[in-house]
Amino acid sequence: MAGSCRESPLNDMKSAAYGLHVISTGRQSAAKFSAICGKIHPLVTAVHIREKQRTASEIYELISLLVQQGVPKGKIIVNDRVDTAAAAKVKGVQLAYHSLGPSVVKKVFPDLLAGRSVHSLQEAEDAETEGADYLLFGHVFSTKSKEGVRPRGTEQLKEITQKTRLPVIAIGGITPENTKQVIEAGSAGIAVMSGILEAADPVEAARRYREQLERTSGGDRA
């Protein structure tokens, strides 16, 4: 059955650098976000904590809430705060342009998965050179969070997937309906924020994305 966590080949991923990533919106309380993630985590590959307004201690507490809700630490990725990710012993960290470079992170914390957010081929190539484990590229399609900013599209996504060896996770305006486009462009997976976390039924929304990923990838990205 599509969307069944026990039978899905996406559960056998060797790394969190593939599949369905869910990223916090920064608009939900810690209690609400963790409660939703407790329900959807069997359907997703990674849960990103992207909370720019929260302190390191608040993010650490949020990680504890996620774990209490049953989310495995092996699925949790923290945005920017390498110190908190390392202290909490989660899966990895998502690095932005202002963050520590992947080479520094990998040298000091070799067990952390280090993703890098990129917006161009040059940034993608630089991230690969610096030792990033995977790339988060966007925004691919129009999205309310980037209103008025031209989307980068699937052609640029395809160029990056063809010219770098790293897995690329596509973000920005991703829907179940256009998931096929980004996977066909070479993406290793997708990242979703409000499309799941702010849906009327987050579990059903996550299931729809997951089914599209499985249908398109055929489970060959493990």
Coordinates of C-alpha atoms in Angstrom, one line a residue:
M1 CA 0.0 0.0 0.0
A2 CA 1.4 3.4 -1.0
G3 CA 2.2 5.4 2.0
S4 CA 2.6 2.4 4.2
C5 CA 5.7 3.0 6.3
R6 CA 6.5 -0.6 7.0
E7 CA 6.5 -1.7 3.3
S8 CA 7.9 1.5 1.7
P9 CA 11.4 1.3 0.1
L10 CA 11.9 4.9 1.2
N11 CA 12.3 3.7 4.8
D12 CA 15.5 1.9 3.8
M13 CA 17.2 5.1 2.9
K14 CA 20.9 5.0 3.8
S15 CA 20.9 8.7 4.6
A16 CA 18.5 11.5 5.5
A17 CA 19.7 13.2 2.3
Y18 CA 16.9 11.7 0.4
G19 CA 13.1 11.5 0.4
L20 CA 10.6 13.7 2.1
H21 CA 11.9 16.5 4.4
V22 CA 9.5 18.6 6.6
I23 CA 10.7 22.0 7.7
S24 CA 9.2 24.0 10.5
T25 CA 7.5 27.2 9.5
G26 CA 8.5 29.3 12.6
R27 CA 4.8 30.1 13.0
Q28 CA 3.7 27.3 15.3
S29 CA 4.2 26.8 19.0
A30 CA 6.7 24.2 20.1
A31 CA 3.9 22.0 21.4
K32 CA 1.9 22.1 18.2
F33 CA 4.9 21.5 15.9
S34 CA 6.1 18.6 18.0
A35 CA 2.6 17.1 18.2
I36 CA 2.2 17.2 14.4
C37 CA 5.6 15.7 13.9
G38 CA 4.8 12.9 16.3
K39 CA 2.0 11.9 13.9
I40 CA 3.7 12.4 10.6
H41 CA 7.3 11.3 11.3
P42 CA 6.7 7.7 10.1
L43 CA 5.9 9.2 6.7
V44 CA 8.9 11.5 6.4
T45 CA 12.6 11.1 6.0
A46 CA 13.7 14.1 8.0
V47 CA 12.3 16.8 10.3
H48 CA 14.0 20.2 10.1
I49 CA 13.9 22.6 13.0
R50 CA 14.2 26.0 11.3
E51 CA 13.3 28.4 14.1
K52 CA 15.3 31.6 13.6
Q53 CA 13.7 33.4 16.6
R54 CA 14.4 30.7 19.1
T55 CA 17.5 30.5 21.3
A56 CA 19.8 27.5 21.4
S57 CA 18.3 26.4 24.7
E58 CA 14.8 26.7 23.2
I59 CA 15.8 24.6 20.2
Y60 CA 17.3 22.0 22.5
E61 CA 14.0 21.9 24.4
L62 CA 12.1 21.6 21.1
I63 CA 14.3 18.6 20.2
S64 CA 13.3 17.0 23.6
L65 CA 9.6 17.6 22.8
L66 CA 10.0 15.9 19.4
V67 CA 11.7 12.9 21.0
Q68 CA 9.0 12.7 23.6
Q69 CA 6.5 12.5 20.7
G70 CA 8.4 9.6 19.2
V71 CA 10.4 11.3 16.6
P72 CA 13.8 9.5 16.3
K73 CA 16.9 11.7 16.7
G74 CA 18.1 10.1 13.5
K75 CA 15.5 12.0 11.6
I76 CA 16.0 15.5 13.2
I77 CA 18.0 18.2 11.4
V78 CA 18.7 21.6 13.0
N79 CA 19.0 24.7 11.0
D80 CA 22.3 26.7 11.5
R81 CA 22.9 25.8 15.2
V82 CA 25.7 23.3 14.9
D83 CA 26.3 23.6 18.7
T84 CA 22.7 22.6 19.5
A85 CA 22.6 19.8 16.9
A86 CA 25.8 18.3 18.3
A87 CA 24.8 18.7 21.9
A88 CA 21.5 17.0 21.3
K89 CA 23.1 14.3 19.1
V90 CA 20.6 14.6 16.3
K91 CA 21.1 13.5 12.7
G92 CA 22.5 16.7 11.2
V93 CA 22.5 20.4 10.6
Q94 CA 21.3 22.5 7.7
L95 CA 23.8 25.3 6.9
A96 CA 23.0 28.7 5.3
Y97 CA 25.3 31.2 3.7
H98 CA 26.0 32.8 7.1
S99 CA 26.6 29.5 8.9
L100 CA 29.9 27.7 9.5
G101 CA 31.2 26.0 6.4
P102 CA 30.6 22.3 5.8
S103 CA 34.4 21.6 6.0
V104 CA 34.5 23.1 9.5
V105 CA 31.5 21.2 10.7
K106 CA 32.7 17.9 9.3
K107 CA 36.1 18.4 10.8
V108 CA 34.8 19.1 14.3
F109 CA 31.6 17.1 14.2
P110 CA 32.3 14.2 11.8
D111 CA 29.1 12.4 12.8
L112 CA 26.8 15.2 11.8
L113 CA 25.1 15.1 8.4
A114 CA 25.9 18.6 6.9
G115 CA 23.4 19.9 4.4
R116 CA 23.9 23.2 2.6
S117 CA 21.2 25.6 1.3
V118 CA 22.0 26.9 -2.2
H119 CA 20.4 29.1 -4.8
S120 CA 22.7 28.7 -7.8
L121 CA 25.1 26.3 -9.6
Q122 CA 28.1 28.2 -8.3
E123 CA 26.9 27.9 -4.7
A124 CA 26.2 24.2 -5.2
E125 CA 29.6 23.6 -6.6
D126 CA 31.2 25.5 -3.7
A127 CA 29.2 23.5 -1.2
E128 CA 30.3 20.2 -2.8
T129 CA 34.0 21.4 -2.7
E130 CA 33.5 22.3 1.0
G131 CA 32.3 18.8 1.8
A132 CA 28.6 19.2 2.2
D133 CA 26.7 15.9 2.3
Y134 CA 23.7 17.2 0.4
L135 CA 22.1 20.3 -1.0
L136 CA 18.8 22.1 -0.4
F137 CA 17.9 24.1 -3.5
G138 CA 15.1 26.6 -4.0
H139 CA 12.8 28.1 -4.4
V140 CA 11.8 26.0 -7.3
F141 CA 8.2 27.1 -7.8
S142 CA 6.3 30.2 -6.7
T143 CA 5.6 30.3 -3.0
K144 CA 3.9 32.7 -0.6
S145 CA 7.0 32.7 1.6
K146 CA 8.9 34.2 -1.3
E147 CA 6.2 36.4 -2.7
G148 CA 7.4 38.7 -5.5
V149 CA 10.6 36.7 -5.9
R150 CA 11.0 34.9 -9.2
P151 CA 11.2 31.1 -8.8
R152 CA 14.4 29.4 -10.0
G153 CA 12.5 26.6 -11.8
T154 CA 13.2 23.0 -12.7
E155 CA 15.7 23.8 -15.4
Q156 CA 18.2 25.3 -12.9
L157 CA 17.4 22.4 -10.5
K158 CA 18.3 20.0 -13.3
E159 CA 21.5 21.8 -14.1
I160 CA 22.6 21.4 -10.5
T161 CA 21.7 17.8 -10.2
Q162 CA 23.6 17.0 -13.4
K163 CA 26.7 19.0 -12.6
T164 CA 27.2 18.0 -8.9
R165 CA 27.4 14.6 -7.3
L166 CA 25.6 15.5 -4.2
P167 CA 21.9 14.6 -3.5
V168 CA 19.7 17.6 -4.0
I169 CA 16.5 18.3 -2.1
A170 CA 14.1 20.7 -3.8
I171 CA 12.2 23.3 -1.8
G172 CA 9.7 26.0 -2.6
G173 CA 6.1 25.7 -3.8
I174 CA 6.4 21.9 -3.9
T175 CA 3.0 20.2 -4.1
P176 CA 2.0 16.5 -4.6
E177 CA 1.0 17.5 -8.1
N178 CA 4.4 18.9 -9.1
T179 CA 6.6 16.5 -7.2
K180 CA 7.0 14.4 -10.3
Q181 CA 8.6 17.4 -12.1
V182 CA 11.4 17.9 -9.5
I183 CA 12.2 14.2 -9.2
E184 CA 12.4 14.0 -13.0
A185 CA 14.8 16.9 -12.9
G186 CA 17.1 14.8 -10.8
S187 CA 16.1 15.8 -7.3
A188 CA 16.8 13.2 -4.6
G189 CA 13.8 14.4 -2.6
I190 CA 11.6 17.3 -1.6
A191 CA 11.2 19.7 1.3
V192 CA 7.8 20.9 2.5
M193 CA 6.8 23.5 5.1
S194 CA 3.2 24.8 5.3
G195 CA 2.0 22.2 2.7
I196 CA 2.1 19.6 5.4
L197 CA 2.5 21.4 8.8
E198 CA -0.4 23.9 8.1
A199 CA -2.6 21.5 6.2
A200 CA -6.1 20.7 7.7
D201 CA -4.9 17.1 8.0
P202 CA -1.1 17.0 8.2
V203 CA -1.0 13.2 8.2
E204 CA -3.0 12.9 5.0
A205 CA -1.0 15.7 3.4
A206 CA 2.3 13.9 4.3
R207 CA 0.8 10.7 2.9
R208 CA 0.0 12.3 -0.4
Y209 CA 3.5 13.7 -0.8
R210 CA 5.0 10.3 0.1
E211 CA 2.8 8.5 -2.4
Q212 CA 3.9 10.8 -5.1
L213 CA 7.6 10.3 -4.2
E214 CA 7.2 6.6 -4.2
R215 CA 5.3 6.5 -7.4
T216 CA 7.9 8.7 -9.2
S217 CA 11.1 7.4 -7.8
G218 CA 10.1 3.8 -7.7
G219 CA 12.0 3.4 -4.5
D220 CA 15.4 3.4 -6.3
R221 CA 16.9 6.2 -4.3
A222 CA 17.8 4.1 -1.3

